Coordinates of C-alpha atoms in Angstrom, one line a residue:
Chain A
M1 CA -89.5 -39.2 104.8
T2 CA -87.1 -38.9 107.7
S3 CA -84.9 -36.3 106.0
A4 CA -84.5 -34.6 109.4
S5 CA -82.3 -37.4 110.6
P6 CA -79.6 -37.6 108.0
A7 CA -79.5 -40.9 106.3
P8 CA -76.5 -42.7 107.7
A9 CA -73.6 -41.9 105.4
R10 CA -71.7 -45.1 105.1
P11 CA -68.2 -44.3 103.9
G12 CA -67.8 -48.1 103.6
P13 CA -66.5 -50.1 100.7
R14 CA -66.9 -48.0 97.6
T15 CA -70.0 -49.1 95.8
P16 CA -69.2 -50.0 92.1
L17 CA -71.4 -48.3 89.5
L18 CA -72.9 -51.5 88.3
R19 CA -73.9 -52.5 91.8
M20 CA -75.5 -49.1 92.4
L21 CA -77.5 -49.4 89.3
A22 CA -78.7 -52.9 90.3
L23 CA -79.8 -51.7 93.7
Q24 CA -81.6 -48.7 92.2
A25 CA -83.4 -51.1 89.8
A26 CA -84.4 -53.3 92.7
R27 CA -85.8 -50.2 94.5
I28 CA -87.8 -49.2 91.4
A29 CA -89.1 -52.7 90.8
L30 CA -90.3 -52.9 94.5
A31 CA -91.9 -49.5 94.2
L32 CA -93.9 -50.8 91.2
F33 CA -94.8 -53.9 93.2
F34 CA -96.2 -51.9 96.1
A35 CA -97.9 -49.3 94.0
F36 CA -99.6 -51.2 91.2
P37 CA -102.6 -52.5 93.1
I38 CA -103.4 -49.0 94.4
V39 CA -103.0 -47.5 91.0
F40 CA -105.2 -50.2 89.5
M41 CA -107.9 -49.5 92.1
L42 CA -107.9 -45.7 91.4
V43 CA -107.9 -46.1 87.6
S44 CA -110.6 -48.9 87.6
S45 CA -112.8 -46.7 89.7
L46 CA -113.2 -44.5 86.6
K47 CA -114.1 -47.2 84.2
P48 CA -117.2 -49.3 83.4
D49 CA -116.9 -53.0 84.4
Q50 CA -116.5 -54.3 80.9
Q51 CA -113.5 -52.1 80.3
I52 CA -111.9 -52.9 83.6
F53 CA -111.6 -56.5 82.4
G54 CA -111.0 -55.7 78.8
D55 CA -108.0 -53.5 79.7
L56 CA -106.3 -56.2 81.9
D57 CA -104.1 -57.6 79.1
S58 CA -102.3 -54.3 78.5
I59 CA -100.7 -51.4 80.2
K60 CA -104.1 -49.7 79.9
A61 CA -105.1 -51.5 83.1
F62 CA -103.1 -48.8 84.9
L63 CA -104.0 -45.8 82.8
P64 CA -107.1 -43.7 82.9
V65 CA -108.0 -44.1 79.2
G66 CA -111.1 -45.2 77.3
H67 CA -114.5 -44.5 78.7
V68 CA -113.4 -42.6 81.7
S69 CA -116.1 -41.0 83.8
L70 CA -117.3 -40.5 87.4
D71 CA -120.4 -42.7 86.8
N72 CA -119.1 -45.3 89.3
Y73 CA -119.0 -42.6 92.0
T74 CA -122.5 -41.4 91.4
G75 CA -123.5 -45.1 91.3
V76 CA -122.0 -45.5 94.8
F77 CA -124.2 -42.8 96.2
D78 CA -127.3 -44.4 94.5
R79 CA -126.6 -47.8 95.9
V80 CA -125.5 -47.1 99.5
P81 CA -125.8 -44.2 102.0
A82 CA -122.1 -43.5 101.4
A83 CA -122.4 -39.9 102.8
R84 CA -123.9 -41.3 106.0
F85 CA -121.1 -43.9 106.4
L86 CA -118.4 -41.3 105.8
F87 CA -120.1 -39.0 108.3
N88 CA -120.2 -41.8 110.9
S89 CA -116.6 -42.7 110.4
I90 CA -115.3 -39.2 110.5
G91 CA -117.3 -38.5 113.7
I92 CA -116.3 -41.8 115.4
S93 CA -112.6 -41.4 114.5
A94 CA -112.5 -37.7 115.5
V95 CA -114.2 -38.2 118.9
T96 CA -112.0 -41.2 119.6
V97 CA -108.9 -39.3 118.8
V98 CA -109.8 -36.2 120.8
L99 CA -111.0 -38.2 123.9
G100 CA -108.0 -40.5 123.5
I101 CA -105.5 -37.7 123.6
F102 CA -107.1 -36.1 126.6
V103 CA -107.7 -39.2 128.8
N104 CA -104.4 -40.9 128.0
S105 CA -102.2 -37.8 128.4
L106 CA -103.9 -36.9 131.7
A107 CA -103.2 -40.3 133.0
A108 CA -99.6 -40.2 131.7
F109 CA -99.1 -36.9 133.3
A110 CA -100.0 -38.2 136.8
L111 CA -97.9 -41.3 136.2
S112 CA -94.8 -39.4 135.1
R113 CA -94.7 -36.2 137.0
M114 CA -96.6 -36.5 140.3
R115 CA -95.9 -38.3 143.5
W116 CA -98.5 -40.7 144.8
R117 CA -98.8 -44.1 146.3
G118 CA -99.4 -47.0 143.9
K119 CA -98.3 -45.3 140.8
K120 CA -95.6 -47.8 139.9
I121 CA -98.2 -50.6 140.2
V122 CA -100.6 -48.7 137.9
L123 CA -97.9 -48.1 135.4
S124 CA -96.7 -51.7 135.2
A125 CA -100.3 -52.9 135.0
V126 CA -101.0 -50.6 132.1
I127 CA -97.9 -51.8 130.3
A128 CA -98.8 -55.5 131.0
T129 CA -102.0 -55.0 129.0
L130 CA -100.1 -54.4 125.8
I131 CA -99.5 -58.1 125.1
V132 CA -103.1 -59.1 124.9
P133 CA -104.5 -58.8 121.4
F134 CA -108.0 -57.3 121.0
E135 CA -109.2 -60.4 119.2
T136 CA -108.9 -62.5 122.4
F137 CA -111.5 -60.6 124.3
A138 CA -113.6 -59.1 121.5
L139 CA -116.4 -61.7 121.9
P140 CA -116.7 -61.5 125.7
L141 CA -116.7 -57.7 125.2
V142 CA -119.7 -57.9 122.8
W143 CA -121.6 -59.9 125.5
W144 CA -120.5 -57.4 128.2
V145 CA -121.4 -54.2 126.3
N146 CA -124.8 -55.7 125.7
Q147 CA -125.3 -55.7 129.5
L148 CA -124.2 -52.1 130.1
P149 CA -126.7 -49.3 130.9
W150 CA -126.8 -46.0 129.2
L151 CA -128.5 -42.7 130.1
E152 CA -130.6 -41.4 127.2
V153 CA -131.9 -37.9 126.9
N154 CA -135.4 -37.8 125.4
G155 CA -136.4 -34.1 125.4
F156 CA -136.4 -33.3 129.0
H157 CA -136.6 -36.9 130.2
L158 CA -133.7 -39.1 131.2
T159 CA -134.2 -42.7 130.5
L160 CA -132.0 -45.6 131.5
T161 CA -131.5 -48.0 128.6
E162 CA -129.8 -51.3 128.7
G163 CA -127.4 -52.7 126.2
W164 CA -124.9 -50.7 124.1
L165 CA -125.4 -52.7 120.9
D166 CA -126.3 -50.5 117.9
T167 CA -125.0 -47.2 119.3
Y168 CA -122.3 -44.6 118.6
Q169 CA -120.8 -44.9 122.1
V170 CA -120.1 -48.6 121.6
Q171 CA -117.9 -47.7 118.6
V172 CA -116.0 -45.0 120.6
L173 CA -115.7 -45.6 124.3
P174 CA -114.0 -49.0 124.3
F175 CA -111.1 -47.5 122.3
V176 CA -110.5 -44.3 124.2
A177 CA -108.2 -45.5 127.0
N178 CA -105.2 -47.1 125.4
A179 CA -102.2 -48.5 127.2
F180 CA -99.9 -47.8 124.4
S181 CA -100.9 -44.1 124.1
I182 CA -100.4 -43.8 127.9
F183 CA -97.0 -45.3 127.5
L184 CA -96.0 -43.0 124.6
F185 CA -97.1 -39.9 126.5
H186 CA -95.3 -41.1 129.6
Q187 CA -92.0 -41.6 127.8
Y188 CA -92.4 -38.1 126.2
F189 CA -93.3 -36.3 129.4
Q190 CA -90.3 -37.8 131.1
S191 CA -88.1 -35.8 128.7
I192 CA -89.6 -32.5 129.6
P193 CA -87.6 -30.9 132.4
K194 CA -89.3 -30.9 135.8
E195 CA -87.8 -27.6 136.7
L196 CA -90.6 -26.1 134.6
D197 CA -93.2 -27.4 137.0
E198 CA -91.3 -25.9 139.9
A199 CA -91.3 -22.5 138.3
A200 CA -95.0 -22.7 137.6
V201 CA -95.7 -23.7 141.2
I202 CA -94.0 -20.6 142.4
D203 CA -96.2 -18.6 140.0
G204 CA -99.2 -20.2 141.7
A205 CA -100.1 -22.8 139.1
N206 CA -101.9 -26.0 140.2
W207 CA -101.2 -29.4 138.8
F208 CA -103.9 -29.1 136.1
G209 CA -102.4 -25.7 135.1
I210 CA -99.0 -27.3 134.7
Y211 CA -100.6 -30.0 132.6
R212 CA -102.5 -27.6 130.4
R213 CA -100.1 -24.7 130.1
I214 CA -96.7 -26.3 130.3
V215 CA -96.6 -30.0 129.5
M216 CA -99.2 -30.3 126.8
P217 CA -98.0 -27.3 124.7
L218 CA -94.5 -28.8 124.7
S219 CA -95.8 -32.3 123.6
G220 CA -96.7 -31.7 120.0
P221 CA -94.8 -34.7 118.6
A222 CA -96.3 -37.1 121.2
I223 CA -99.8 -35.7 120.5
A224 CA -99.3 -36.2 116.8
T225 CA -98.1 -39.7 117.3
V226 CA -101.0 -40.7 119.5
A227 CA -103.5 -39.0 117.1
I228 CA -102.2 -41.0 114.2
L229 CA -102.0 -44.3 116.0
T230 CA -105.6 -43.8 117.3
F231 CA -107.0 -42.5 114.0
L232 CA -105.8 -45.4 111.7
P233 CA -107.5 -48.3 113.6
A234 CA -110.6 -46.2 114.2
W235 CA -111.0 -45.4 110.5
N236 CA -110.2 -48.9 109.5
S237 CA -112.2 -50.7 112.1
Y238 CA -114.2 -53.6 110.7
L239 CA -114.5 -56.6 113.1
W240 CA -115.9 -54.6 116.0
P241 CA -118.6 -52.6 114.1
L242 CA -119.5 -55.8 112.2
M243 CA -120.5 -57.4 115.5
V244 CA -122.0 -54.5 117.5
V245 CA -123.8 -52.3 114.9
Q246 CA -126.9 -53.5 113.0
S247 CA -128.7 -50.3 111.9
E248 CA -127.5 -48.8 108.7
D249 CA -127.6 -45.2 110.1
L250 CA -124.8 -46.0 112.5
R251 CA -122.4 -48.0 110.3
P252 CA -118.9 -46.9 109.5
V253 CA -117.3 -47.0 106.1
M254 CA -115.6 -50.3 106.2
V255 CA -118.7 -52.2 107.1
G256 CA -120.5 -50.4 104.2
I257 CA -118.5 -52.4 101.7
Q258 CA -120.7 -55.4 102.3
Y259 CA -123.5 -53.6 100.6
F260 CA -121.8 -53.9 97.2
F261 CA -121.8 -57.7 97.2
Q262 CA -125.5 -58.2 97.8
L263 CA -126.9 -58.3 94.3
N264 CA -125.0 -58.2 91.0
P265 CA -121.9 -56.5 92.3
S266 CA -120.3 -53.8 90.1
W267 CA -116.6 -53.9 90.4
G268 CA -116.3 -50.4 89.1
E269 CA -118.5 -49.1 91.9
I270 CA -116.7 -51.2 94.5
M271 CA -113.4 -49.7 93.3
A272 CA -115.0 -46.2 93.5
Y273 CA -116.1 -46.8 97.0
S274 CA -112.8 -48.3 98.0
S275 CA -111.0 -45.3 96.5
M276 CA -113.3 -42.9 98.3
I277 CA -112.6 -44.4 101.7
T278 CA -108.8 -44.8 101.0
V279 CA -107.9 -41.5 99.4
P280 CA -108.5 -39.3 102.5
V281 CA -106.2 -41.5 104.5
L282 CA -103.6 -41.5 101.7
A283 CA -103.8 -37.7 101.5
L284 CA -103.3 -37.4 105.2
F285 CA -100.4 -39.8 105.0
V286 CA -98.7 -37.9 102.2
A287 CA -99.2 -34.6 104.0
F288 CA -97.9 -35.9 107.4
Q289 CA -95.5 -38.5 106.2
R290 CA -92.8 -37.7 108.7
A291 CA -95.2 -37.8 111.7
F292 CA -96.7 -41.0 110.4
V293 CA -93.5 -42.8 110.0
S294 CA -91.9 -41.6 113.2
S295 CA -95.0 -42.6 115.1
I296 CA -94.7 -46.1 113.7
A297 CA -91.0 -46.2 114.4
S298 CA -91.7 -45.1 118.0
S299 CA -93.9 -48.1 118.4
G300 CA -90.8 -50.1 118.0
V301 CA -89.6 -49.1 121.4
K302 CA -92.3 -50.9 123.2
G303 CA -90.6 -54.4 122.8
Chain B
M1 CA -88.5 -42.5 138.0
T2 CA -86.5 -39.4 138.7
S3 CA -87.2 -37.6 141.9
L4 CA -89.7 -34.7 141.9
P5 CA -88.3 -31.2 142.0
S6 CA -87.9 -29.8 145.5
R7 CA -90.6 -27.4 146.1
P8 CA -90.6 -24.7 148.7
G9 CA -90.7 -26.3 152.1
T10 CA -89.3 -29.7 151.0
A11 CA -85.7 -28.6 151.3
A12 CA -83.8 -30.1 154.3
G13 CA -83.8 -27.9 157.3
A14 CA -87.0 -26.1 156.3
P15 CA -88.7 -24.3 159.2
Q16 CA -90.9 -26.7 161.3
A17 CA -93.8 -24.3 160.9
R18 CA -94.2 -25.3 157.2
R19 CA -94.6 -29.0 157.9
P20 CA -98.4 -29.2 158.0
T21 CA -98.8 -27.2 154.8
R22 CA -96.4 -29.5 153.1
R23 CA -98.3 -32.6 154.2
R24 CA -101.5 -31.1 153.1
S25 CA -100.1 -30.2 149.7
R26 CA -98.7 -33.8 149.4
R27 CA -102.2 -35.1 150.1
R28 CA -103.7 -32.8 147.6
E29 CA -101.1 -34.0 145.0
S30 CA -102.1 -37.6 145.6
L31 CA -105.8 -36.8 145.2
T32 CA -105.2 -34.8 142.1
A33 CA -103.1 -37.6 140.6
L34 CA -105.9 -40.1 141.4
G35 CA -108.4 -37.8 139.7
M36 CA -106.2 -37.6 136.6
V37 CA -105.6 -41.3 136.2
S38 CA -109.1 -42.4 137.1
P39 CA -110.8 -41.8 133.6
A40 CA -108.2 -44.0 131.9
V41 CA -108.2 -46.6 134.7
F42 CA -111.9 -46.7 134.7
L43 CA -112.2 -47.2 131.0
L44 CA -109.4 -49.8 131.0
L45 CA -111.2 -51.7 133.8
L46 CA -114.5 -51.5 131.9
F47 CA -113.3 -52.4 128.4
F48 CA -110.2 -54.4 129.0
V49 CA -109.9 -56.0 132.5
I50 CA -113.6 -57.1 132.8
P51 CA -113.8 -58.6 129.3
V52 CA -110.6 -60.5 129.8
V53 CA -111.9 -61.9 133.1
L54 CA -115.2 -62.6 131.4
A55 CA -113.4 -64.6 128.7
F56 CA -112.2 -66.9 131.4
A57 CA -115.6 -67.0 133.2
L58 CA -117.9 -67.3 130.2
A59 CA -115.8 -70.1 128.7
F60 CA -117.2 -72.4 131.5
T61 CA -120.9 -71.4 130.8
N62 CA -123.5 -71.8 128.1
A63 CA -123.9 -68.0 127.8
R64 CA -125.6 -66.7 124.6
L65 CA -125.4 -63.2 123.2
V66 CA -129.1 -62.6 123.6
S67 CA -130.9 -65.0 125.9
P68 CA -134.0 -64.9 128.0
T69 CA -132.4 -67.3 130.6
P70 CA -129.3 -66.5 132.5
A71 CA -126.1 -68.3 131.7
E72 CA -125.5 -71.6 133.5
F73 CA -122.2 -73.1 134.6
T74 CA -121.4 -76.0 132.4
G75 CA -117.9 -76.9 133.6
L76 CA -115.5 -78.1 130.9
Q77 CA -118.3 -78.8 128.4
N78 CA -117.2 -76.1 125.9
F79 CA -113.7 -77.4 125.9
R80 CA -114.8 -81.0 125.4
T81 CA -117.0 -79.9 122.4
L82 CA -114.0 -77.9 121.1
L83 CA -111.7 -80.9 121.2
D84 CA -114.2 -83.0 119.4
D85 CA -114.7 -80.3 116.7
P86 CA -112.8 -81.2 113.5
L87 CA -113.2 -77.6 112.3
F88 CA -111.2 -76.4 115.3
Y89 CA -108.2 -78.5 114.3
K90 CA -108.4 -77.2 110.8
S91 CA -108.5 -73.6 112.1
L92 CA -105.6 -74.3 114.3
R93 CA -103.6 -75.9 111.5
N94 CA -104.4 -73.0 109.1
T95 CA -103.5 -70.4 111.8
F96 CA -100.1 -72.1 112.3
Y97 CA -99.5 -72.4 108.6
F98 CA -100.2 -68.7 108.1
A99 CA -98.0 -67.7 111.0
A100 CA -95.2 -70.0 110.1
V101 CA -94.9 -68.6 106.6
V102 CA -95.7 -64.9 107.2
V103 CA -93.4 -64.4 110.2
P104 CA -90.1 -65.2 108.5
L105 CA -91.2 -63.9 105.1
Q106 CA -92.5 -60.6 106.2
G107 CA -89.8 -60.0 108.8
G108 CA -87.0 -60.9 106.3
L109 CA -88.5 -58.9 103.4
A110 CA -89.0 -55.9 105.7
L111 CA -85.3 -56.1 106.6
V112 CA -84.2 -56.2 103.0
L113 CA -86.4 -53.2 102.2
A114 CA -85.0 -51.3 105.2
L115 CA -81.4 -52.0 104.1
L116 CA -82.3 -50.9 100.5
V117 CA -83.8 -47.5 101.7
N118 CA -81.2 -46.9 104.4
A119 CA -78.7 -45.6 101.9
K120 CA -77.7 -42.1 100.9
V121 CA -79.1 -42.2 97.4
K122 CA -81.3 -39.8 95.6
G123 CA -85.0 -40.4 95.9
V124 CA -84.8 -42.8 98.8
N125 CA -87.6 -40.9 100.7
F126 CA -89.8 -41.5 97.7
F127 CA -89.2 -45.2 97.9
R128 CA -89.9 -45.3 101.6
T129 CA -93.2 -43.5 101.1
V130 CA -94.3 -45.9 98.3
Y131 CA -93.4 -49.0 100.2
F132 CA -95.4 -47.7 103.1
I133 CA -98.6 -46.9 101.2
P134 CA -100.2 -50.3 101.6
V135 CA -99.8 -50.0 105.4
V136 CA -102.1 -47.0 105.6
T137 CA -104.6 -48.7 103.3
S138 CA -107.3 -50.6 105.3
M139 CA -107.0 -54.4 105.3
V140 CA -110.7 -54.6 104.2
V141 CA -110.0 -52.4 101.1
V142 CA -106.8 -54.4 100.4
S143 CA -108.7 -57.7 100.6
I144 CA -111.4 -56.5 98.3
L145 CA -109.0 -55.1 95.8
W146 CA -107.0 -58.4 95.7
T147 CA -110.2 -60.5 95.5
L148 CA -110.8 -58.7 92.2
M149 CA -107.1 -59.2 91.1
Y150 CA -107.0 -62.9 92.1
Q151 CA -109.9 -63.8 89.8
K152 CA -109.3 -66.6 87.3
T153 CA -109.1 -63.9 84.5
G154 CA -107.9 -61.2 86.9
L155 CA -104.9 -58.9 86.9
V156 CA -102.6 -61.3 88.8
N157 CA -103.0 -64.1 86.3
E158 CA -102.8 -61.7 83.4
L159 CA -99.4 -60.4 84.8
I160 CA -98.2 -63.9 85.4
S161 CA -99.0 -64.8 81.8
Q162 CA -97.4 -61.7 80.4
L163 CA -94.2 -62.1 82.5
T164 CA -93.8 -65.8 81.4
F165 CA -94.7 -65.0 77.8
G166 CA -97.9 -66.9 78.0
V167 CA -96.4 -70.1 79.4
V168 CA -97.9 -70.1 82.8
H169 CA -101.7 -69.7 83.4
G170 CA -102.5 -69.1 87.0
P171 CA -105.2 -70.9 88.9
D172 CA -108.5 -69.5 90.3
W173 CA -106.5 -68.5 93.4
L174 CA -109.2 -68.0 96.0
N175 CA -111.5 -70.9 94.9
N176 CA -108.9 -73.5 95.0
P177 CA -108.2 -75.1 98.4
S178 CA -104.5 -75.4 97.8
T179 CA -103.9 -71.9 96.6
A180 CA -106.4 -69.9 98.7
M181 CA -104.1 -69.7 101.8
P182 CA -100.9 -68.9 99.8
A183 CA -102.8 -66.1 98.0
I184 CA -103.9 -64.6 101.4
I185 CA -100.4 -64.9 102.7
F186 CA -98.9 -63.1 99.7
M187 CA -101.4 -60.3 100.0
S188 CA -100.9 -60.0 103.7
V189 CA -97.2 -59.6 103.4
W190 CA -97.6 -57.0 100.6
Q191 CA -99.9 -55.0 103.0
G192 CA -97.9 -55.3 106.2
V193 CA -94.2 -55.4 105.2
G194 CA -93.8 -51.6 105.0
F195 CA -94.7 -51.3 108.7
H196 CA -91.9 -53.5 109.8
M197 CA -89.5 -51.9 107.3
V198 CA -89.9 -48.7 109.3
I199 CA -89.3 -50.6 112.6
W200 CA -86.1 -52.1 111.1
L201 CA -85.1 -48.6 109.8
A202 CA -85.5 -47.1 113.3
G203 CA -83.3 -50.0 114.6
L204 CA -80.7 -49.5 111.9
Q205 CA -80.3 -45.8 112.8
T206 CA -79.5 -46.6 116.4
I207 CA -76.3 -48.5 115.4
P208 CA -73.3 -46.2 116.0
Q209 CA -71.5 -45.0 112.9
D210 CA -68.0 -45.6 114.4
L211 CA -68.6 -49.3 114.4
Y212 CA -68.9 -49.2 110.7
E213 CA -65.9 -47.0 110.4
A214 CA -63.9 -49.4 112.5
A215 CA -65.0 -52.3 110.4
D216 CA -64.0 -50.4 107.3
I217 CA -60.5 -49.8 108.7
D218 CA -60.2 -53.5 109.2
G219 CA -61.1 -54.0 105.6
A220 CA -64.4 -55.8 106.4
T221 CA -66.4 -57.0 103.4
R222 CA -70.1 -56.1 103.1
W223 CA -71.2 -59.4 104.5
V224 CA -68.9 -59.2 107.4
R225 CA -70.1 -55.7 108.2
F226 CA -73.7 -57.0 108.2
R227 CA -73.0 -60.1 110.1
Y228 CA -70.9 -58.6 112.9
V229 CA -72.1 -55.0 113.1
T230 CA -75.6 -54.7 111.7
W231 CA -77.2 -58.0 112.9
P232 CA -76.0 -57.8 116.5
G233 CA -77.0 -54.1 116.6
L234 CA -80.6 -55.1 115.8
R235 CA -81.1 -57.4 118.7
T236 CA -83.9 -55.6 120.4
T237 CA -85.6 -54.6 117.2
R238 CA -85.5 -58.2 116.1
T239 CA -87.4 -59.4 119.2
F240 CA -90.0 -56.7 118.7
V241 CA -90.4 -57.5 115.0
L242 CA -90.7 -61.2 115.7
I243 CA -93.3 -60.8 118.4
T244 CA -95.5 -58.2 116.7
I245 CA -95.7 -60.1 113.4
T246 CA -96.4 -63.3 115.3
I247 CA -99.3 -61.8 117.3
A248 CA -100.7 -60.1 114.2
A249 CA -100.4 -63.4 112.2
F250 CA -102.2 -65.4 114.8
S251 CA -105.0 -62.8 114.8
L252 CA -105.7 -63.3 111.1
F253 CA -109.4 -62.4 110.5
A254 CA -110.3 -59.6 108.1
Q255 CA -108.7 -61.1 105.1
V256 CA -110.5 -64.4 105.6
S257 CA -113.8 -62.7 106.4
V258 CA -113.7 -60.6 103.2
M259 CA -112.1 -62.9 100.7
T260 CA -113.0 -66.5 101.4
Q261 CA -115.3 -66.8 104.5
G262 CA -113.0 -69.7 105.6
G263 CA -113.4 -71.6 102.4
P264 CA -112.9 -73.3 100.0
L265 CA -113.4 -76.6 102.0
D266 CA -112.3 -74.8 105.2
S267 CA -108.8 -74.3 103.8
T268 CA -108.6 -70.7 105.1
T269 CA -110.6 -70.8 108.3
T270 CA -108.7 -69.6 111.3
V271 CA -109.1 -69.6 115.1
V272 CA -110.2 -66.0 115.4
Y273 CA -112.5 -66.5 112.3
Q274 CA -114.1 -69.5 114.0
A275 CA -114.5 -67.7 117.3
V276 CA -116.3 -64.8 115.5
Q277 CA -118.5 -67.2 113.6
T278 CA -119.6 -69.1 116.7
G279 CA -119.8 -66.0 119.0
Y280 CA -121.4 -63.6 116.6
A281 CA -123.1 -65.4 113.7
Q282 CA -124.3 -68.3 116.0
Q283 CA -124.5 -66.2 119.1
Q284 CA -122.8 -68.8 121.3
T285 CA -120.8 -66.5 123.5
G286 CA -119.8 -69.2 126.0
Y287 CA -118.3 -71.5 123.3
A288 CA -116.7 -68.5 121.5
S289 CA -115.1 -67.5 124.9
A290 CA -113.6 -71.0 125.2
I291 CA -112.1 -70.6 121.7
S292 CA -110.8 -67.1 122.6
L293 CA -109.3 -68.5 125.8
V294 CA -107.4 -71.2 123.9
F295 CA -106.3 -68.6 121.4
F296 CA -105.0 -66.4 124.3
V297 CA -103.1 -69.2 125.9
L298 CA -101.6 -70.0 122.4
V299 CA -100.4 -66.5 121.7
L300 CA -99.0 -66.1 125.2
A301 CA -97.1 -69.4 125.0
V302 CA -95.7 -68.6 121.6
S303 CA -94.6 -65.1 122.7
L304 CA -93.0 -66.5 125.8
V305 CA -91.1 -69.1 123.9
Q306 CA -89.9 -66.5 121.4
R307 CA -88.8 -64.2 124.3
F308 CA -87.0 -67.2 125.8
L309 CA -85.2 -68.0 122.5
T310 CA -84.2 -64.4 121.8
R311 CA -83.2 -63.6 125.3
E312 CA -79.8 -62.1 126.1
K313 CA -77.5 -65.1 126.2
D314 CA -74.6 -63.5 128.0

């Protein structure tokens, strides 16, 4: 995963063969421990309910054998508007990520590279917000967004509506500005030499030009980190949409799971739906392992 | 903050004639900077500062989520109700129970995992990847999956039975008041431990190699190396791991909401779950704000105590 940074070679006490084997056995056992539920989910998504429970007493629980079909997947689309939920979640996550990268990097740019009064206060205020968990103000936030106005476009008319409950924006805008993203961008921007700005100014660039043509193109790793750390909670969000979204058309994937428990739940279909909303993230994870892990590791610096 | 690069005209002894231009460009820089931070600051004010202030204000009112009449100031009424509510004490007890087990268990297991995969062995990247997979899986999906596995005749009991050659028959985990919380704890650690493994790994890699080499020259045993080189080298990582797991543990909600709805017999209800129930299901925003406020004070106090206990002692 982090093969770029060589694993620390410890020339320490020579490890005896037996010990090495024991350690490797422990690693393998732990791998099975972390992987078995996921494998069970994927395999069960292909089986009818009766067989899921029938296969439990043997290794078959983890193997795609027996009556294997995609019936559960077609069943999912019959039972819930799964395509709509996926569409909503993809849209909500994508817009949150794109706006988040833009808004937070812009703020971090001003905080790290420009000279202005009050910037130290703003920076420490932003960092201070990191210790407050979302759960502590989620409920007052529900009440608050229900009071907010919004401009709606109906054909050629603009109408002022009140209350953000049951909208797309209520699932996106509260999560765009993020103190931790600002902090990460700020740290990264500090490492880009400021002489580059100087050169650009001589070439006639303004501040926004420096941001767009010099700093951002050099900040790939920071952008990737922020993208991942914004995407995961957006895709996985559950508590918030549960409280603020009522209409089916606007629901994201995680809330959609509730539909399967209404009448005679089919575990096969539930596993199929769970696989459908998990596999895309797992695929992204496997493709971008290094960025994923280094972004999590970088969150360790905030302590 | 390092100083800005000197731009034309800012160098000492610059011709007097350039002064006004410089002042104007300085002012333009300030204005541009304000323009650049304002979207983020505006959004943080709107969706962070105001709701936090509201949590304090609404806690002293009878505000409801949807109400024809405006909220009225009710003083300490919500807090009095809260202190008389037996469910609140159960929530508090369960929340502490969960945190007290999860924090050392998850932190410790994560360190063991990090030490296991911080070796120069073939396939170590594969193991890191596999240990991390539950972290990228949504807690909602994980909760549903384990609800299936925790059934009386489910996979978990089947595995227990196989591993003990049929001697032990597991209980109906989630429907038994004494096993529901342990079951949720076990699953939560399974899901979250990979995250903190990566944090520990990042900490391990900041420890200078020559310290280990010096320890080897002194003929240090494995334990001595860990105790006197690795453990002190992880000081800041330790504080971070401790505080993040604690805050996450106190915020326990999704698992309870999906798997047990606080039951059986309120054995898994938590402070956040209770706040959501009253604030959302029963629409009592004022009362829910009071619970949130108590929760906030709790989290803050615990993190401050932890910071104090793990401070640099020299």
